[in-house]
Short mmCIF file of C-alpha atoms in Angstrom, two decimals:
data_model
loop_
_atom_site.label_atom_id
_atom_site.label_comp_id
_atom_site.label_asym_id
_atom_site.label_seq_id
_atom_site.Cartn_x
_atom_site.Cartn_y
_atom_site.Cartn_z
CA MET A 1 12.51 5.94 -2.37
CA PRO A 2 15.46 8.30 -2.83
CA ASP A 3 15.24 9.76 0.73
CA ARG A 4 16.22 5.88 2.15
CA ARG A 5 16.20 2.61 1.32
CA TYR A 6 13.86 0.41 -0.69
CA SER A 7 12.73 -3.10 -0.09
CA ARG A 8 10.79 -5.92 0.12
CA ARG A 9 11.85 -6.32 3.70
CA THR A 10 11.74 -2.37 4.09
CA LEU A 11 8.00 -1.77 2.70
CA LEU A 12 6.73 -4.63 5.13
CA ARG A 13 8.73 -3.22 7.89
CA ARG A 14 8.74 -0.26 7.51
CA SER A 15 5.38 0.91 6.05
CA GLY A 16 2.90 -2.06 7.20
CA ALA A 17 2.59 -2.68 2.99
CA MET A 18 1.49 -6.05 3.83
CA VAL A 19 -1.00 -6.26 5.93
CA GLY A 20 -3.96 -7.76 3.10
CA ALA A 21 -7.28 -7.43 2.16
CA GLY A 22 -10.88 -8.89 -0.34
CA ALA A 23 -13.48 -9.97 0.47
CA LEU A 24 -14.00 -13.29 -1.15
CA ALA A 25 -12.37 -16.36 0.28
CA SER A 26 -8.93 -17.87 -0.91
CA THR A 27 -8.21 -20.69 -2.86
CA ALA A 28 -4.65 -22.70 -3.00
CA GLY A 29 -4.90 -21.54 -7.11
CA CYS A 30 -4.76 -18.48 -8.76
CA LEU A 31 -5.70 -15.57 -7.33
CA ASP A 32 -5.40 -13.02 -9.75
CA ARG A 33 -9.19 -12.98 -10.04
CA ILE A 34 -12.58 -10.82 -10.56
CA PRO A 35 -12.45 -7.87 -7.89
CA ASN A 36 -14.73 -7.89 -5.23
CA PRO A 37 -16.81 -4.24 -5.14
CA PHE A 38 -13.72 -2.79 -2.45
CA SER A 39 -11.69 -3.81 -4.02
CA ASP A 40 -12.19 -1.51 -7.06
CA ALA A 41 -13.44 1.76 -4.73
CA TYR A 42 -9.54 1.00 -3.16
CA THR A 43 -8.76 4.25 -5.16
CA ALA A 44 -12.07 6.22 -4.03
CA TRP A 45 -10.10 6.53 0.06
CA LEU A 46 -6.69 8.30 -1.68
CA PRO A 47 -6.82 11.94 -1.60
CA ALA A 48 -4.74 14.31 -3.83
CA PRO A 49 -1.58 14.57 -2.87
CA ASP A 50 -1.88 18.56 -1.29
CA GLU A 51 -5.01 16.98 0.51
CA LEU A 52 -1.90 15.44 2.74
CA ASP A 53 0.60 18.06 2.21
CA GLN A 54 2.81 16.81 -0.27
CA GLU A 55 3.45 15.95 -4.12
CA HIS A 56 3.02 12.61 -4.23
CA TYR A 57 3.33 9.45 -1.36
CA ARG A 58 3.15 5.98 -1.73
CA PHE A 59 -0.20 3.70 -1.97
CA SER A 60 -0.79 0.00 -1.43
CA ARG A 61 -3.33 -1.88 -0.98
CA TRP A 62 -3.20 -5.93 0.06
CA ASN A 63 -5.88 -8.83 0.31
CA ASN A 64 -5.17 -10.26 3.41
CA ASP A 65 -7.15 -14.11 3.68
CA ASP A 66 -5.14 -14.53 -0.34
CA LEU A 67 -1.94 -13.75 2.20
CA ARG A 68 -2.94 -15.88 4.24
CA ALA A 69 -3.81 -18.84 2.20
CA VAL A 70 -0.12 -18.38 0.89
CA ASN A 71 1.43 -17.82 4.67
CA ASP A 72 2.92 -20.68 5.43
CA LYS A 73 4.78 -20.93 2.45
CA PHE A 74 6.63 -17.70 3.43
CA SER A 75 10.50 -17.84 4.93
CA ASP A 76 11.05 -18.62 8.43
CA ASP A 77 12.41 -15.45 9.65
CA TRP A 78 9.34 -12.92 8.90
CA ALA A 79 7.14 -13.36 10.98
CA TYR A 80 2.92 -12.14 9.58
CA ASP A 81 1.79 -11.78 13.07
CA ASP A 82 4.05 -8.88 13.33
CA ILE A 83 1.57 -6.55 11.51
CA GLU A 84 -0.76 -6.15 14.48
CA ASP A 85 2.59 -4.65 16.16
CA THR A 86 0.85 -1.56 14.17
CA LEU A 87 -2.72 -1.71 14.91
CA GLU A 88 -2.04 -1.39 18.84
CA PRO A 89 -3.13 -0.76 21.58
CA VAL A 90 -6.55 -1.53 20.13
CA THR A 91 -7.19 -5.79 19.88
CA LEU A 92 -7.56 -6.52 16.18
CA SER A 93 -6.33 -9.17 15.36
CA LEU A 94 -5.56 -9.69 11.68
CA GLU A 95 -7.40 -13.01 11.24
CA ASP A 96 -10.08 -10.17 11.48
CA VAL A 97 -8.61 -7.72 9.18
CA SER A 98 -10.14 -8.71 5.18
CA GLU A 99 -8.57 -6.30 3.62
CA SER A 100 -6.12 -2.78 4.04
CA VAL A 101 -5.02 0.29 1.85
CA TYR A 102 -2.36 1.58 2.48
CA ILE A 103 -1.97 5.71 2.49
CA ASP A 104 1.60 7.23 2.63
CA ARG A 105 1.99 6.38 6.79
CA VAL A 106 -2.09 5.94 7.48
CA GLN A 107 -4.02 3.02 7.60
CA VAL A 108 -7.19 2.26 6.05
CA HIS A 109 -7.96 -1.88 7.43
CA GLN A 110 -11.80 -3.34 6.39
CA ALA A 111 -12.16 -5.45 8.90
CA ASP A 112 -14.82 -7.42 11.34
CA PHE A 113 -15.00 -5.51 14.19
CA GLU A 114 -17.27 -4.14 17.19
CA LYS A 115 -16.58 -0.73 17.51
CA GLN A 116 -17.53 -0.15 21.47
CA ALA A 117 -14.54 -2.97 22.16
CA LEU A 118 -11.66 -0.60 20.10
CA VAL A 119 -13.08 2.79 22.47
CA ASP A 120 -12.54 0.25 25.31
CA ASP A 121 -9.01 -0.06 23.99
CA LEU A 122 -8.01 3.36 23.04
CA GLU A 123 -9.91 4.50 25.78
CA ALA A 124 -7.65 2.54 28.46
CA GLU A 125 -4.51 4.14 26.16
CA ASP A 126 -6.18 8.09 27.61
CA TYR A 127 -7.47 8.90 23.34
CA GLU A 128 -10.29 10.64 23.67
CA GLU A 129 -12.80 11.18 20.83
CA GLU A 130 -12.31 14.71 18.53
CA THR A 131 -14.97 14.84 16.57
CA ASP A 132 -17.65 12.36 13.99
CA ARG A 133 -17.09 12.50 10.22
CA GLU A 134 -18.74 11.25 7.56
CA GLY A 135 -19.85 8.54 9.34
CA TYR A 136 -16.21 8.02 11.38
CA THR A 137 -15.77 9.07 14.94
CA ILE A 138 -11.96 10.12 15.83
CA TYR A 139 -10.36 9.91 18.30
CA VAL A 140 -6.56 10.96 18.91
CA ASN A 141 -3.68 10.81 21.99
CA GLU A 142 -2.14 14.32 21.53
CA ASP A 143 1.09 13.16 23.69
CA THR A 144 1.54 9.90 20.97
CA ARG A 145 0.36 11.63 18.31
CA ARG A 146 -1.99 9.31 16.58
CA ALA A 147 -4.80 8.90 15.78
CA PHE A 148 -7.55 6.45 15.05
CA ALA A 149 -10.87 6.38 12.87
CA LEU A 150 -13.93 3.95 13.94
CA GLY A 151 -16.55 3.81 11.42
CA GLY A 152 -18.76 0.63 9.23
CA SER A 153 -16.39 -2.11 9.04
CA ARG A 154 -13.63 0.72 8.67
CA VAL A 155 -11.10 0.76 10.55
CA LEU A 156 -8.03 3.94 10.13
CA LEU A 157 -6.00 5.15 12.37
CA THR A 158 -2.08 6.38 12.15
CA PRO A 159 1.66 5.94 12.78
CA THR A 160 3.08 8.29 15.61
CA PHE A 161 3.51 11.92 14.08
CA ASP A 162 6.33 12.73 15.37
CA SER A 163 8.31 13.62 12.66
CA ARG A 164 5.78 15.95 10.34
CA GLU A 165 4.43 19.21 10.68
CA GLN A 166 0.43 17.77 9.80
CA ASP A 167 -1.31 16.70 12.24
CA PRO A 168 -2.57 13.17 13.15
CA GLN A 169 -6.63 14.16 12.84
CA GLU A 170 -6.01 16.57 9.64
CA ALA A 171 -3.99 13.69 7.83
CA LEU A 172 -7.78 11.25 8.74
CA GLU A 173 -9.69 13.36 7.96
CA ALA A 174 -8.95 13.78 4.54
CA ILE A 175 -8.89 10.36 3.50
CA ILE A 176 -12.47 9.65 5.23
CA ASP A 177 -13.19 13.36 3.05
CA ALA A 178 -11.43 11.97 -0.23
CA LYS A 179 -13.67 8.25 -0.11
CA ALA A 180 -16.88 10.63 0.81
CA GLY A 181 -16.58 12.60 -2.66
CA GLN A 182 -15.30 15.89 -0.81
CA ALA A 183 -11.79 16.66 -1.52
CA GLY A 184 -10.47 15.50 -4.22
CA ARG A 185 -8.29 13.08 -5.16
CA TYR A 186 -5.71 11.35 -6.73
CA VAL A 187 -6.59 9.71 -9.82
CA ASP A 188 -8.56 12.47 -10.79
CA GLU A 189 -6.08 15.56 -9.95
CA SER A 190 -2.85 12.84 -11.66
CA ASP A 191 -3.21 12.08 -14.65
CA ALA A 192 -0.05 9.76 -14.10
CA CYS A 193 -1.75 8.30 -10.62
CA SER A 194 -5.01 7.78 -12.88
CA LYS A 195 -2.82 5.49 -16.25
CA LEU A 196 -1.03 3.67 -13.12
CA VAL A 197 -3.87 1.83 -11.36
CA ASP A 198 -5.57 1.55 -13.81
CA ALA A 199 -2.17 -0.46 -15.48
CA ILE A 200 -1.58 -2.19 -12.25
CA GLY A 201 -5.45 -3.39 -12.02
CA THR A 202 -5.67 -5.80 -8.92
CA LYS A 203 -4.28 -8.37 -8.01
CA SER A 204 -3.54 -9.74 -4.25
CA GLY A 205 -1.08 -6.77 -3.78
CA VAL A 206 -0.63 -3.61 -5.23
CA ILE A 207 1.54 -0.96 -4.90
CA GLY A 208 2.13 2.04 -6.57
CA MET A 209 3.83 6.23 -6.31
CA THR A 210 4.36 9.14 -9.03
CA PHE A 211 7.13 10.96 -8.82
CA GLU A 212 9.10 14.05 -10.67
CA SER A 213 12.23 12.63 -11.21
CA LEU A 214 13.69 9.66 -9.36
CA ASP A 215 17.12 10.04 -11.99
CA ASP A 216 19.36 7.86 -9.28
CA TRP A 217 15.97 5.50 -8.80
CA LEU A 218 14.78 4.92 -12.74
CA LEU A 219 15.14 5.50 -16.03
CA ASP A 220 14.38 9.38 -17.33
CA GLY A 221 11.08 9.29 -18.42
CA MET A 222 9.33 8.13 -16.09
CA VAL A 223 5.95 9.48 -14.78
CA ALA A 224 4.67 6.69 -11.85
CA TRP A 225 5.81 3.28 -10.86
CA GLY A 226 3.69 -0.36 -9.84
CA ASP A 227 4.63 -3.38 -7.86
CA THR A 228 2.52 -6.63 -7.73
CA TYR A 229 1.81 -9.82 -6.62
CA ALA A 230 -0.04 -12.26 -7.41
CA PHE A 231 0.16 -15.48 -5.11
CA ASP A 232 -0.07 -19.32 -6.36
CA GLY A 233 0.86 -21.58 -4.04
CA ASP A 234 4.60 -22.00 -4.12
CA THR A 235 5.40 -19.64 -6.65
CA THR A 236 4.48 -15.84 -6.96
CA SER A 237 3.70 -13.73 -10.47
CA ARG A 238 5.72 -10.12 -10.12
CA GLU A 239 4.71 -7.28 -12.70
CA TRP A 240 6.26 -3.90 -12.30
CA VAL A 241 4.46 -1.38 -13.61
CA LEU A 242 6.65 1.61 -15.47
CA VAL A 243 4.31 4.87 -17.01
CA TYR A 244 6.02 6.95 -18.84
CA GLU A 245 5.11 10.84 -20.05
CA ASP A 246 5.27 9.83 -22.81
CA GLU A 247 4.80 6.91 -24.98
CA THR A 248 7.73 8.32 -27.14
CA ASP A 249 10.32 7.75 -23.85
CA VAL A 250 8.91 3.63 -23.45
CA ASP A 251 12.59 1.52 -24.53
CA THR A 252 12.03 -1.90 -24.05
CA ASP A 253 15.49 -2.97 -24.63
CA ASP A 254 17.04 0.16 -22.27
CA LEU A 255 14.36 -1.65 -19.54
CA GLU A 256 16.44 -4.97 -20.24
CA THR A 257 19.68 -3.17 -20.14
CA TRP A 258 18.64 -1.32 -16.19
CA VAL A 259 16.83 -5.24 -15.27
CA GLU A 260 20.30 -6.71 -16.02
CA ALA A 261 22.56 -4.04 -14.18
CA GLY A 262 20.58 -4.13 -11.07
CA GLY A 263 17.48 -2.25 -11.73
CA GLY A 264 17.97 0.55 -9.26
CA LYS A 265 20.39 0.85 -6.62
CA TYR A 266 18.02 -2.21 -4.78
CA GLY A 267 17.89 -5.98 -5.96
CA GLU A 268 14.37 -5.41 -7.18
CA PHE A 269 15.28 -8.13 -9.65
CA THR A 270 17.52 -10.46 -8.03
CA ASP A 271 14.63 -13.30 -6.55
CA VAL A 272 12.67 -13.02 -10.09
CA ASP A 273 12.57 -15.68 -12.26
CA ASP A 274 11.42 -15.26 -16.18
CA ILE A 275 11.82 -12.29 -16.83
CA GLU A 276 9.37 -10.65 -20.15
CA TYR A 277 9.12 -6.72 -21.23
CA SER A 278 6.15 -5.33 -23.54
CA GLN A 279 4.53 -2.38 -23.73
CA SER A 280 1.72 -0.16 -24.98
CA GLY A 281 1.39 3.12 -25.54
CA ARG A 282 3.17 4.89 -22.22
CA VAL A 283 3.34 2.20 -20.07
CA ALA A 284 5.97 -0.85 -20.00
CA ARG A 285 5.78 -3.63 -17.68
CA ILE A 286 8.35 -5.99 -16.37
CA THR A 287 6.54 -9.82 -15.36
CA GLY A 288 8.71 -12.53 -14.32
CA THR A 289 7.84 -15.22 -11.40
CA MET A 290 9.60 -15.98 -7.76
CA ASP A 291 8.71 -18.48 -5.34
CA THR A 292 6.45 -17.07 -2.75
CA GLU A 293 9.47 -17.99 0.40
CA ASP A 294 11.37 -15.40 -0.76
CA PHE A 295 8.01 -12.91 -0.40
CA PRO A 296 7.84 -10.21 0.95
#
């Protein structure tokens, strides 16, 4: 991203975006499957950026079952269970989390849990019940500036909001309202976002964002970027989806030159083999494969 180093490891460590999801059981074969209804609806959780006091933000959706199926393939320097630290203080195991959607810095987990057990965890850490909203109960700790929302099979939570003006409760409320259809959604208010999510589809993991200009990272004319993973045992299929303002801006030769020169500042394509390029209207794709052990 323009204001900090972006890498797959940074994405994991800083935003926790590798927690996954999905109600379908994983298999050892290719996991790019027909999506379940919740997976189809992950974009319903994404509020319009102005609902979060932003112009753009990064989002992701991960299938935790798919991640578990290949966890033993990952390199030893990535501890999958470390992600549970982001769930504290609630004692929610990743084994109970099927799907996760990350909306900027907010996490939305589909999980199997007993609400009262999580409420007890929160109250023990001085979280107080603030309000009920669209079927979710919101708990806030004013000292840590964190908030949780519990409802049905969903747990929403914020990190510590120590460097932003936005109130953590308001962030959760904006996301809950979007899911309930009571606030504008990213895909409805951004043509670039709508085009992007249609193009990236649903795989083991998808990441995306829109932007006005990232001249120091991407090529001119790009207005949205997506990154997808589909695990298949020892190998993982990767695809970058790049949405342009206009299809006349797309030039796959320029794209190939850009990738061969390093693909931006952060070596996004270092571990990727068999790279191919394609175009369909305003959308360009870079596809390839990588060893699963190189994830994330």
